Amino acid sequence: MPAAYGFIRWTGSLVREIVEGPPKNLLESVAQHIASTTLTKYPQISALRVTVGKPHVAVQGPVDYLGVEILRFQRSDK
C-alpha cells in the first residue's frame, strides 16, 4: 500500500487558542494538547508531528530557542 505524506505549517485558530489559553508548565504539554485536539477534530488525519519552540529561554550558552517535537497517531479502536 503506498504511503501518503503531507506537511502543514499550522498557525491557525486551533493552535492560537491552545497557546494563548491557560498556561502550561511544559512544552510537552502544549504539544500534546495541540496533537490530541487536532486528531479529535480531524479524524481523517492518521498521524501528526507537532513541533513547539520557545524563544528567549533562561539557559546558559548561546541558544536561539528550546523546543520539543512529538509524533502522535490516530487511535484505531474508534
PDB file with one MODEL, atoms N, CA, C and O in Angstrom:
MODEL        1
ATOM      1  N   MET A   1       0.845  -1.176   0.000  1.00  0.00           N
ATOM      2  CA  MET A   1       0.000   0.000   0.000  1.00  0.00           C
ATOM      3  C   MET A   1       0.894   1.244   0.000  1.00  0.00           C
ATOM      4  O   MET A   1       1.770   1.363   0.856  1.00  0.00           O
ATOM      5  N   PRO A   2       0.692   2.162  -0.932  1.00  0.00           N
ATOM      6  CA  PRO A   2       1.525   3.360  -0.970  1.00  0.00           C
ATOM      7  C   PRO A   2       1.214   4.278   0.217  1.00  0.00           C
ATOM      8  O   PRO A   2       0.078   4.359   0.684  1.00  0.00           O
ATOM      9  N   ALA A   3       2.231   4.947   0.677  1.00  0.00           N
ATOM     10  CA  ALA A   3       2.061   5.879   1.792  1.00  0.00           C
ATOM     11  C   ALA A   3       1.897   7.288   1.248  1.00  0.00           C
ATOM     12  O   ALA A   3       2.459   7.637   0.209  1.00  0.00           O
ATOM     13  N   ALA A   4       1.136   8.076   1.947  1.00  0.00           N
ATOM     14  CA  ALA A   4       0.956   9.480   1.577  1.00  0.00           C
ATOM     15  C   ALA A   4       1.485  10.345   2.711  1.00  0.00           C
ATOM     16  O   ALA A   4       1.208  10.086   3.882  1.00  0.00           O
ATOM     17  N   TYR A   5       2.240  11.361   2.359  1.00  0.00           N
ATOM     18  CA  TYR A   5       2.818  12.248   3.348  1.00  0.00           C
ATOM     19  C   TYR A   5       2.409  13.675   3.027  1.00  0.00           C
ATOM     20  O   TYR A   5       2.247  14.047   1.865  1.00  0.00           O
ATOM     21  N   GLY A   6       2.249  14.455   4.065  1.00  0.00           N
ATOM     22  CA  GLY A   6       1.933  15.861   3.871  1.00  0.00           C
ATOM     23  C   GLY A   6       2.589  16.689   4.952  1.00  0.00           C
ATOM     24  O   GLY A   6       2.931  16.177   6.018  1.00  0.00           O
ATOM     25  N   PHE A   7       2.761  17.951   4.682  1.00  0.00           N
ATOM     26  CA  PHE A   7       3.347  18.868   5.653  1.00  0.00           C
ATOM     27  C   PHE A   7       2.467  20.103   5.733  1.00  0.00           C
ATOM     28  O   PHE A   7       2.134  20.712   4.716  1.00  0.00           O
ATOM     29  N   ILE A   8       2.106  20.455   6.924  1.00  0.00           N
ATOM     30  CA  ILE A   8       1.298  21.658   7.134  1.00  0.00           C
ATOM     31  C   ILE A   8       1.962  22.474   8.229  1.00  0.00           C
ATOM     32  O   ILE A   8       2.209  21.965   9.322  1.00  0.00           O
ATOM     33  N   ARG A   9       2.248  23.715   7.949  1.00  0.00           N
ATOM     34  CA  ARG A   9       2.703  24.628   8.996  1.00  0.00           C
ATOM     35  C   ARG A   9       1.442  25.337   9.476  1.00  0.00           C
ATOM     36  O   ARG A   9       0.899  26.215   8.805  1.00  0.00           O
ATOM     37  N   TRP A  10       1.006  24.934  10.640  1.00  0.00           N
ATOM     38  CA  TRP A  10      -0.302  25.364  11.115  1.00  0.00           C
ATOM     39  C   TRP A  10      -0.167  26.485  12.121  1.00  0.00           C
ATOM     40  O   TRP A  10       0.418  26.315  13.191  1.00  0.00           O
ATOM     41  N   THR A  11      -0.707  27.618  11.769  1.00  0.00           N
ATOM     42  CA  THR A  11      -0.713  28.743  12.703  1.00  0.00           C
ATOM     43  C   THR A  11      -2.133  29.242  12.880  1.00  0.00           C
ATOM     44  O   THR A  11      -2.355  30.406  13.212  1.00  0.00           O
ATOM     45  N   GLY A  12      -3.086  28.363  12.660  1.00  0.00           N
ATOM     46  CA  GLY A  12      -4.495  28.732  12.684  1.00  0.00           C
ATOM     47  C   GLY A  12      -5.050  28.949  14.076  1.00  0.00           C
ATOM     48  O   GLY A  12      -4.321  28.955  15.067  1.00  0.00           O
ATOM     49  N   SER A  13      -6.351  29.125  14.123  1.00  0.00           N
ATOM     50  CA  SER A  13      -7.026  29.478  15.360  1.00  0.00           C
ATOM     51  C   SER A  13      -6.959  28.368  16.402  1.00  0.00           C
ATOM     52  O   SER A  13      -6.924  28.658  17.598  1.00  0.00           O
ATOM     53  N   LEU A  14      -6.939  27.097  15.979  1.00  0.00           N
ATOM     54  CA  LEU A  14      -6.871  25.996  16.931  1.00  0.00           C
ATOM     55  C   LEU A  14      -5.599  26.092  17.775  1.00  0.00           C
ATOM     56  O   LEU A  14      -5.653  26.011  19.002  1.00  0.00           O
ATOM     57  N   VAL A  15      -4.464  26.263  17.113  1.00  0.00           N
ATOM     58  CA  VAL A  15      -3.189  26.374  17.826  1.00  0.00           C
ATOM     59  C   VAL A  15      -3.148  27.656  18.642  1.00  0.00           C
ATOM     60  O   VAL A  15      -2.673  27.649  19.778  1.00  0.00           O
ATOM     61  N   ARG A  16      -3.628  28.734  18.094  1.00  0.00           N
ATOM     62  CA  ARG A  16      -3.629  30.018  18.797  1.00  0.00           C
ATOM     63  C   ARG A  16      -4.423  29.919  20.095  1.00  0.00           C
ATOM     64  O   ARG A  16      -3.982  30.414  21.132  1.00  0.00           O
ATOM     65  N   GLU A  17      -5.581  29.289  20.044  1.00  0.00           N
ATOM     66  CA  GLU A  17      -6.403  29.132  21.250  1.00  0.00           C
ATOM     67  C   GLU A  17      -5.663  28.345  22.328  1.00  0.00           C
ATOM     68  O   GLU A  17      -5.742  28.682  23.509  1.00  0.00           O
ATOM     69  N   ILE A  18      -4.958  27.315  21.932  1.00  0.00           N
ATOM     70  CA  ILE A  18      -4.221  26.498  22.900  1.00  0.00           C
ATOM     71  C   ILE A  18      -3.046  27.271  23.488  1.00  0.00           C
ATOM     72  O   ILE A  18      -2.855  27.290  24.704  1.00  0.00           O
ATOM     73  N   VAL A  19      -2.262  27.906  22.624  1.00  0.00           N
ATOM     74  CA  VAL A  19      -1.074  28.626  23.076  1.00  0.00           C
ATOM     75  C   VAL A  19      -1.446  29.839  23.924  1.00  0.00           C
ATOM     76  O   VAL A  19      -0.757  30.150  24.895  1.00  0.00           O
ATOM     77  N   GLU A  20      -2.529  30.526  23.564  1.00  0.00           N
ATOM     78  CA  GLU A  20      -2.938  31.715  24.312  1.00  0.00           C
ATOM     79  C   GLU A  20      -3.887  31.394  25.452  1.00  0.00           C
ATOM     80  O   GLU A  20      -4.301  32.291  26.187  1.00  0.00           O
ATOM     81  N   GLY A  21      -4.237  30.119  25.608  1.00  0.00           N
ATOM     82  CA  GLY A  21      -5.156  29.699  26.665  1.00  0.00           C
ATOM     83  C   GLY A  21      -4.451  29.586  28.008  1.00  0.00           C
ATOM     84  O   GLY A  21      -3.426  30.225  28.246  1.00  0.00           O
ATOM     85  N   PRO A  22      -5.021  28.757  28.884  1.00  0.00           N
ATOM     86  CA  PRO A  22      -4.416  28.591  30.211  1.00  0.00           C
ATOM     87  C   PRO A  22      -2.957  28.152  30.100  1.00  0.00           C
ATOM     88  O   PRO A  22      -2.613  27.331  29.249  1.00  0.00           O
ATOM     89  N   PRO A  23      -2.101  28.703  30.965  1.00  0.00           N
ATOM     90  CA  PRO A  23      -0.674  28.385  30.867  1.00  0.00           C
ATOM     91  C   PRO A  23      -0.383  26.917  31.180  1.00  0.00           C
ATOM     92  O   PRO A  23      -1.072  26.280  31.976  1.00  0.00           O
ATOM     93  N   LYS A  24       0.645  26.413  30.534  1.00  0.00           N
ATOM     94  CA  LYS A  24       1.128  25.052  30.760  1.00  0.00           C
ATOM     95  C   LYS A  24       2.564  25.151  31.261  1.00  0.00           C
ATOM     96  O   LYS A  24       3.298  26.060  30.872  1.00  0.00           O
ATOM     97  N   ASN A  25       2.963  24.225  32.116  1.00  0.00           N
ATOM     98  CA  ASN A  25       4.317  24.260  32.677  1.00  0.00           C
ATOM     99  C   ASN A  25       5.366  23.690  31.733  1.00  0.00           C
ATOM    100  O   ASN A  25       6.543  24.037  31.836  1.00  0.00           O
ATOM    101  N   LEU A  26       4.958  22.820  30.816  1.00  0.00           N
ATOM    102  CA  LEU A  26       5.913  22.147  29.944  1.00  0.00           C
ATOM    103  C   LEU A  26       5.542  22.313  28.476  1.00  0.00           C
ATOM    104  O   LEU A  26       4.362  22.316  28.124  1.00  0.00           O
ATOM    105  N   LEU A  27       6.555  22.451  27.620  1.00  0.00           N
ATOM    106  CA  LEU A  27       6.312  22.495  26.182  1.00  0.00           C
ATOM    107  C   LEU A  27       5.673  21.193  25.708  1.00  0.00           C
ATOM    108  O   LEU A  27       4.873  21.191  24.772  1.00  0.00           O
ATOM    109  N   GLU A  28       6.033  20.076  26.363  1.00  0.00           N
ATOM    110  CA  GLU A  28       5.439  18.789  26.020  1.00  0.00           C
ATOM    111  C   GLU A  28       3.928  18.801  26.199  1.00  0.00           C
ATOM    112  O   GLU A  28       3.202  18.196  25.409  1.00  0.00           O
ATOM    113  N   SER A  29       3.454  19.480  27.222  1.00  0.00           N
ATOM    114  CA  SER A  29       2.010  19.585  27.473  1.00  0.00           C
ATOM    115  C   SER A  29       1.309  20.375  26.374  1.00  0.00           C
ATOM    116  O   SER A  29       0.209  20.027  25.946  1.00  0.00           O
ATOM    117  N   VAL A  30       1.960  21.439  25.929  1.00  0.00           N
ATOM    118  CA  VAL A  30       1.399  22.238  24.837  1.00  0.00           C
ATOM    119  C   VAL A  30       1.328  21.399  23.560  1.00  0.00           C
ATOM    120  O   VAL A  30       0.306  21.390  22.874  1.00  0.00           O
ATOM    121  N   ALA A  31       2.416  20.698  23.246  1.00  0.00           N
ATOM    122  CA  ALA A  31       2.452  19.865  22.038  1.00  0.00           C
ATOM    123  C   ALA A  31       1.400  18.763  22.100  1.00  0.00           C
ATOM    124  O   ALA A  31       0.723  18.500  21.106  1.00  0.00           O
ATOM    125  N   GLN A  32       1.254  18.119  23.249  1.00  0.00           N
ATOM    126  CA  GLN A  32       0.266  17.052  23.399  1.00  0.00           C
ATOM    127  C   GLN A  32      -1.145  17.592  23.240  1.00  0.00           C
ATOM    128  O   GLN A  32      -1.980  16.948  22.606  1.00  0.00           O
ATOM    129  N   HIS A  33      -1.428  18.758  23.799  1.00  0.00           N
ATOM    130  CA  HIS A  33      -2.755  19.360  23.677  1.00  0.00           C
ATOM    131  C   HIS A  33      -3.069  19.689  22.214  1.00  0.00           C
ATOM    132  O   HIS A  33      -4.181  19.446  21.747  1.00  0.00           O
ATOM    133  N   ILE A  34      -2.098  20.235  21.499  1.00  0.00           N
ATOM    134  CA  ILE A  34      -2.278  20.529  20.072  1.00  0.00           C
ATOM    135  C   ILE A  34      -2.550  19.237  19.305  1.00  0.00           C
ATOM    136  O   ILE A  34      -3.469  19.184  18.488  1.00  0.00           O
ATOM    137  N   ALA A  35      -1.756  18.195  19.564  1.00  0.00           N
ATOM    138  CA  ALA A  35      -1.911  16.928  18.853  1.00  0.00           C
ATOM    139  C   ALA A  35      -3.261  16.277  19.136  1.00  0.00           C
ATOM    140  O   ALA A  35      -3.960  15.880  18.205  1.00  0.00           O
ATOM    141  N   SER A  36      -3.633  16.162  20.404  1.00  0.00           N
ATOM    142  CA  SER A  36      -4.888  15.478  20.736  1.00  0.00           C
ATOM    143  C   SER A  36      -6.101  16.242  20.232  1.00  0.00           C
ATOM    144  O   SER A  36      -7.068  15.637  19.767  1.00  0.00           O
ATOM    145  N   THR A  37      -6.058  17.566  20.319  1.00  0.00           N
ATOM    146  CA  THR A  37      -7.172  18.369  19.812  1.00  0.00           C
ATOM    147  C   THR A  37      -7.300  18.240  18.299  1.00  0.00           C
ATOM    148  O   THR A  37      -8.407  18.108  17.777  1.00  0.00           O
ATOM    149  N   THR A  38      -6.175  18.278  17.596  1.00  0.00           N
ATOM    150  CA  THR A  38      -6.189  18.162  16.137  1.00  0.00           C
ATOM    151  C   THR A  38      -6.688  16.794  15.698  1.00  0.00           C
ATOM    152  O   THR A  38      -7.521  16.703  14.796  1.00  0.00           O
ATOM    153  N   LEU A  39      -6.194  15.726  16.322  1.00  0.00           N
ATOM    154  CA  LEU A  39      -6.619  14.380  15.935  1.00  0.00           C
ATOM    155  C   LEU A  39      -8.093  14.137  16.250  1.00  0.00           C
ATOM    156  O   LEU A  39      -8.762  13.390  15.536  1.00  0.00           O
ATOM    157  N   THR A  40      -8.597  14.754  17.301  1.00  0.00           N
ATOM    158  CA  THR A  40     -10.024  14.634  17.633  1.00  0.00           C
ATOM    159  C   THR A  40     -10.876  15.404  16.639  1.00  0.00           C
ATOM    160  O   THR A  40     -11.910  14.914  16.185  1.00  0.00           O
ATOM    161  N   LYS A  41     -10.441  16.607  16.304  1.00  0.00           N
ATOM    162  CA  LYS A  41     -11.221  17.466  15.401  1.00  0.00           C
ATOM    163  C   LYS A  41     -11.161  17.000  13.950  1.00  0.00           C
ATOM    164  O   LYS A  41     -12.111  17.205  13.195  1.00  0.00           O
ATOM    165  N   TYR A  42     -10.066  16.383  13.561  1.00  0.00           N
ATOM    166  CA  TYR A  42      -9.875  15.949  12.178  1.00  0.00           C
ATOM    167  C   TYR A  42      -9.560  14.451  12.135  1.00  0.00           C
ATOM    168  O   TYR A  42      -8.394  14.080  12.006  1.00  0.00           O
ATOM    169  N   PRO A  43     -10.565  13.589  12.239  1.00  0.00           N
ATOM    170  CA  PRO A  43     -10.337  12.141  12.283  1.00  0.00           C
ATOM    171  C   PRO A  43      -9.713  11.584  11.000  1.00  0.00           C
ATOM    172  O   PRO A  43      -9.206  10.462  11.010  1.00  0.00           O
ATOM    173  N   GLN A  44      -9.738  12.331   9.907  1.00  0.00           N
ATOM    174  CA  GLN A  44      -9.135  11.863   8.662  1.00  0.00           C
ATOM    175  C   GLN A  44      -7.606  11.925   8.711  1.00  0.00           C
ATOM    176  O   GLN A  44      -6.940  11.344   7.853  1.00  0.00           O
ATOM    177  N   ILE A  45      -7.045  12.615   9.696  1.00  0.00           N
ATOM    178  CA  ILE A  45      -5.590  12.670   9.866  1.00  0.00           C
ATOM    179  C   ILE A  45      -5.175  11.421  10.624  1.00  0.00           C
ATOM    180  O   ILE A  45      -5.670  11.162  11.721  1.00  0.00           O
ATOM    181  N   SER A  46      -4.258  10.640  10.036  1.00  0.00           N
ATOM    182  CA  SER A  46      -3.849   9.385  10.676  1.00  0.00           C
ATOM    183  C   SER A  46      -2.625   9.548  11.579  1.00  0.00           C
ATOM    184  O   SER A  46      -2.454   8.795  12.537  1.00  0.00           O
ATOM    185  N   ALA A  47      -1.785  10.520  11.278  1.00  0.00           N
ATOM    186  CA  ALA A  47      -0.595  10.764  12.098  1.00  0.00           C
ATOM    187  C   ALA A  47      -0.258  12.249  12.063  1.00  0.00           C
ATOM    188  O   ALA A  47      -0.564  12.953  11.101  1.00  0.00           O
ATOM    189  N   LEU A  48       0.372  12.697  13.121  1.00  0.00           N
ATOM    190  CA  LEU A  48       0.630  14.126  13.261  1.00  0.00           C
ATOM    191  C   LEU A  48       1.944  14.330  14.008  1.00  0.00           C
ATOM    192  O   LEU A  48       2.167  13.725  15.057  1.00  0.00           O
ATOM    193  N   ARG A  49       2.802  15.172  13.473  1.00  0.00           N
ATOM    194  CA  ARG A  49       4.039  15.559  14.156  1.00  0.00           C
ATOM    195  C   ARG A  49       3.877  17.025  14.559  1.00  0.00           C
ATOM    196  O   ARG A  49       3.580  17.884  13.729  1.00  0.00           O
ATOM    197  N   VAL A  50       4.076  17.291  15.843  1.00  0.00           N
ATOM    198  CA  VAL A  50       3.929  18.650  16.368  1.00  0.00           C
ATOM    199  C   VAL A  50       5.275  19.107  16.915  1.00  0.00           C
ATOM    200  O   VAL A  50       5.899  18.414  17.719  1.00  0.00           O
ATOM    201  N   THR A  51       5.711  20.273  16.472  1.00  0.00           N
ATOM    202  CA  THR A  51       6.944  20.872  16.966  1.00  0.00           C
ATOM    203  C   THR A  51       6.592  22.193  17.629  1.00  0.00           C
ATOM    204  O   THR A  51       5.929  23.041  17.033  1.00  0.00           O
ATOM    205  N   VAL A  52       7.042  22.361  18.869  1.00  0.00           N
ATOM    206  CA  VAL A  52       6.783  23.591  19.621  1.00  0.00           C
ATOM    207  C   VAL A  52       8.125  24.142  20.079  1.00  0.00           C
ATOM    208  O   VAL A  52       8.938  23.414  20.649  1.00  0.00           O
ATOM    209  N   GLY A  53       8.355  25.419  19.833  1.00  0.00           N
ATOM    210  CA  GLY A  53       9.594  26.062  20.263  1.00  0.00           C
ATOM    211  C   GLY A  53       9.307  27.283  21.107  1.00  0.00           C
ATOM    212  O   GLY A  53       8.310  27.975  20.901  1.00  0.00           O
ATOM    213  N   LYS A  54      10.189  27.544  22.062  1.00  0.00           N
ATOM    214  CA  LYS A  54      10.043  28.719  22.927  1.00  0.00           C
ATOM    215  C   LYS A  54      11.326  29.541  22.842  1.00  0.00           C
ATOM    216  O   LYS A  54      12.392  29.091  23.264  1.00  0.00           O
ATOM    217  N   PRO A  55      11.214  30.756  22.289  1.00  0.00           N
ATOM    218  CA  PRO A  55      12.404  31.617  22.193  1.00  0.00           C
ATOM    219  C   PRO A  55      12.683  32.310  23.535  1.00  0.00           C
ATOM    220  O   PRO A  55      11.841  32.328  24.433  1.00  0.00           O
ATOM    221  N   HIS A  56      13.851  32.859  23.637  1.00  0.00           N
ATOM    222  CA  HIS A  56      14.216  33.680  24.804  1.00  0.00           C
ATOM    223  C   HIS A  56      14.087  32.907  26.113  1.00  0.00           C
ATOM    224  O   HIS A  56      13.392  33.341  27.032  1.00  0.00           O
ATOM    225  N   VAL A  57      14.754  31.771  26.192  1.00  0.00           N
ATOM    226  CA  VAL A  57      14.724  30.984  27.415  1.00  0.00           C
ATOM    227  C   VAL A  57      15.952  31.298  28.265  1.00  0.00           C
ATOM    228  O   VAL A  57      17.003  31.665  27.741  1.00  0.00           O
ATOM    229  N   ALA A  58      15.810  31.151  29.572  1.00  0.00           N
ATOM    230  CA  ALA A  58      16.892  31.467  30.503  1.00  0.00           C
ATOM    231  C   ALA A  58      17.759  30.234  30.745  1.00  0.00           C
ATOM    232  O   ALA A  58      17.607  29.536  31.748  1.00  0.00           O
ATOM    233  N   VAL A  59      18.663  29.983  29.814  1.00  0.00           N
ATOM    234  CA  VAL A  59      19.624  28.885  29.962  1.00  0.00           C
ATOM    235  C   VAL A  59      21.004  29.417  29.613  1.00  0.00           C
ATOM    236  O   VAL A  59      21.138  30.419  28.910  1.00  0.00           O
ATOM    237  N   GLN A  60      22.026  28.737  30.111  1.00  0.00           N
ATOM    238  CA  GLN A  60      23.390  29.164  29.808  1.00  0.00           C
ATOM    239  C   GLN A  60      23.756  28.777  28.387  1.00  0.00           C
ATOM    240  O   GLN A  60      23.339  27.736  27.880  1.00  0.00           O
ATOM    241  N   GLY A  61      24.536  29.626  27.763  1.00  0.00           N
ATOM    242  CA  GLY A  61      25.027  29.332  26.430  1.00  0.00           C
ATOM    243  C   GLY A  61      24.204  29.991  25.354  1.00  0.00           C
ATOM    244  O   GLY A  61      23.109  30.495  25.604  1.00  0.00           O
ATOM    245  N   PRO A  62      24.750  29.983  24.141  1.00  0.00           N
ATOM    246  CA  PRO A  62      24.051  30.601  23.010  1.00  0.00           C
ATOM    247  C   PRO A  62      22.933  29.682  22.490  1.00  0.00           C
ATOM    248  O   PRO A  62      23.203  28.675  21.836  1.00  0.00           O
ATOM    249  N   VAL A  63      21.705  30.033  22.783  1.00  0.00           N
ATOM    250  CA  VAL A  63      20.548  29.235  22.377  1.00  0.00           C
ATOM    251  C   VAL A  63      19.520  30.167  21.757  1.00  0.00           C
ATOM    252  O   VAL A  63      19.139  31.170  22.361  1.00  0.00           O
ATOM    253  N   ASP A  64      19.072  29.837  20.552  1.00  0.00           N
ATOM    254  CA  ASP A  64      18.025  30.639  19.917  1.00  0.00           C
ATOM    255  C   ASP A  64      16.659  30.320  20.520  1.00  0.00           C
ATOM    256  O   ASP A  64      15.834  31.210  20.724  1.00  0.00           O
ATOM    257  N   TYR A  65      16.436  29.042  20.800  1.00  0.00           N
ATOM    258  CA  TYR A  65      15.170  28.614  21.388  1.00  0.00           C
ATOM    259  C   TYR A  65      15.324  27.192  21.915  1.00  0.00           C
ATOM    260  O   TYR A  65      16.266  26.484  21.560  1.00  0.00           O
ATOM    261  N   LEU A  66      14.399  26.792  22.755  1.00  0.00           N
ATOM    262  CA  LEU A  66      14.291  25.402  23.177  1.00  0.00           C
ATOM    263  C   LEU A  66      12.989  24.874  22.618  1.00  0.00           C
ATOM    264  O   LEU A  66      12.024  25.624  22.469  1.00  0.00           O
ATOM    265  N   GLY A  67      12.952  23.590  22.309  1.00  0.00           N
ATOM    266  CA  GLY A  67      11.740  23.061  21.716  1.00  0.00           C
ATOM    267  C   GLY A  67      11.568  21.585  21.972  1.00  0.00           C
ATOM    268  O   GLY A  67      12.435  20.916  22.535  1.00  0.00           O
ATOM    269  N   VAL A  68      10.421  21.098  21.539  1.00  0.00           N
ATOM    270  CA  VAL A  68      10.069  19.692  21.656  1.00  0.00           C
ATOM    271  C   VAL A  68       9.323  19.293  20.392  1.00  0.00           C
ATOM    272  O   VAL A  68       8.620  20.106  19.793  1.00  0.00           O
ATOM    273  N   GLU A  69       9.477  18.054  19.997  1.00  0.00           N
ATOM    274  CA  GLU A  69       8.751  17.527  18.846  1.00  0.00           C
ATOM    275  C   GLU A  69       8.161  16.178  19.246  1.00  0.00           C
ATOM    276  O   GLU A  69       8.858  15.321  19.789  1.00  0.00           O
ATOM    277  N   ILE A  70       6.868  15.998  18.971  1.00  0.00           N
ATOM    278  CA  ILE A  70       6.211  14.730  19.281  1.00  0.00           C
ATOM    279  C   ILE A  70       5.526  14.197  18.025  1.00  0.00           C
ATOM    280  O   ILE A  70       5.191  14.954  17.114  1.00  0.00           O
ATOM    281  N   LEU A  71       5.328  12.900  17.996  1.00  0.00           N
ATOM    282  CA  LEU A  71       4.630  12.233  16.902  1.00  0.00           C
ATOM    283  C   LEU A  71       3.474  11.456  17.518  1.00  0.00           C
ATOM    284  O   LEU A  71       3.677  10.638  18.415  1.00  0.00           O
ATOM    285  N   ARG A  72       2.280  11.708  17.042  1.00  0.00           N
ATOM    286  CA  ARG A  72       1.092  11.031  17.563  1.00  0.00           C
ATOM    287  C   ARG A  72       0.306  10.437  16.408  1.00  0.00           C
ATOM    288  O   ARG A  72       0.318  10.965  15.296  1.00  0.00           O
ATOM    289  N   PHE A  73      -0.385   9.321  16.685  1.00  0.00           N
ATOM    290  CA  PHE A  73      -1.176   8.615  15.697  1.00  0.00           C
ATOM    291  C   PHE A  73      -2.638   8.579  16.108  1.00  0.00           C
ATOM    292  O   PHE A  73      -2.968   8.575  17.294  1.00  0.00           O
ATOM    293  N   GLN A  74      -3.503   8.555  15.111  1.00  0.00           N
ATOM    294  CA  GLN A  74      -4.938   8.429  15.353  1.00  0.00           C
ATOM    295  C   GLN A  74      -5.204   7.057  15.966  1.00  0.00           C
ATOM    296  O   GLN A  74      -4.668   6.053  15.498  1.00  0.00           O
ATOM    297  N   ARG A  75      -6.011   7.013  16.985  1.00  0.00           N
ATOM    298  CA  ARG A  75      -6.362   5.718  17.597  1.00  0.00           C
ATOM    299  C   ARG A  75      -7.167   4.884  16.604  1.00  0.00           C
ATOM    300  O   ARG A  75      -8.069   5.396  15.942  1.00  0.00           O
ATOM    301  N   SER A  76      -6.843   3.619  16.507  1.00  0.00           N
ATOM    302  CA  SER A  76      -7.522   2.757  15.535  1.00  0.00           C
ATOM    303  C   SER A  76      -8.705   2.021  16.132  1.00  0.00           C
ATOM    304  O   SER A  76      -9.386   1.294  15.409  1.00  0.00           O
ATOM    305  N   ASP A  77      -8.982   2.178  17.428  1.00  0.00           N
ATOM    306  CA  ASP A  77     -10.081   1.450  18.060  1.00  0.00           C
ATOM    307  C   ASP A  77     -11.371   2.261  18.127  1.00  0.00           C
ATOM    308  O   ASP A  77     -12.264   1.943  18.913  1.00  0.00           O
ATOM    309  N   LYS A  78     -11.474   3.296  17.318  1.00  0.00           N
ATOM    310  CA  LYS A  78     -12.702   4.118  17.321  1.00  0.00           C
ATOM    311  C   LYS A  78     -13.774   3.470  16.487  1.00  0.00           C
ATOM    312  O   LYS A  78     -14.874   4.009  16.369  1.00  0.00           O
TER     313      LYS A  78
ENDMDL
END
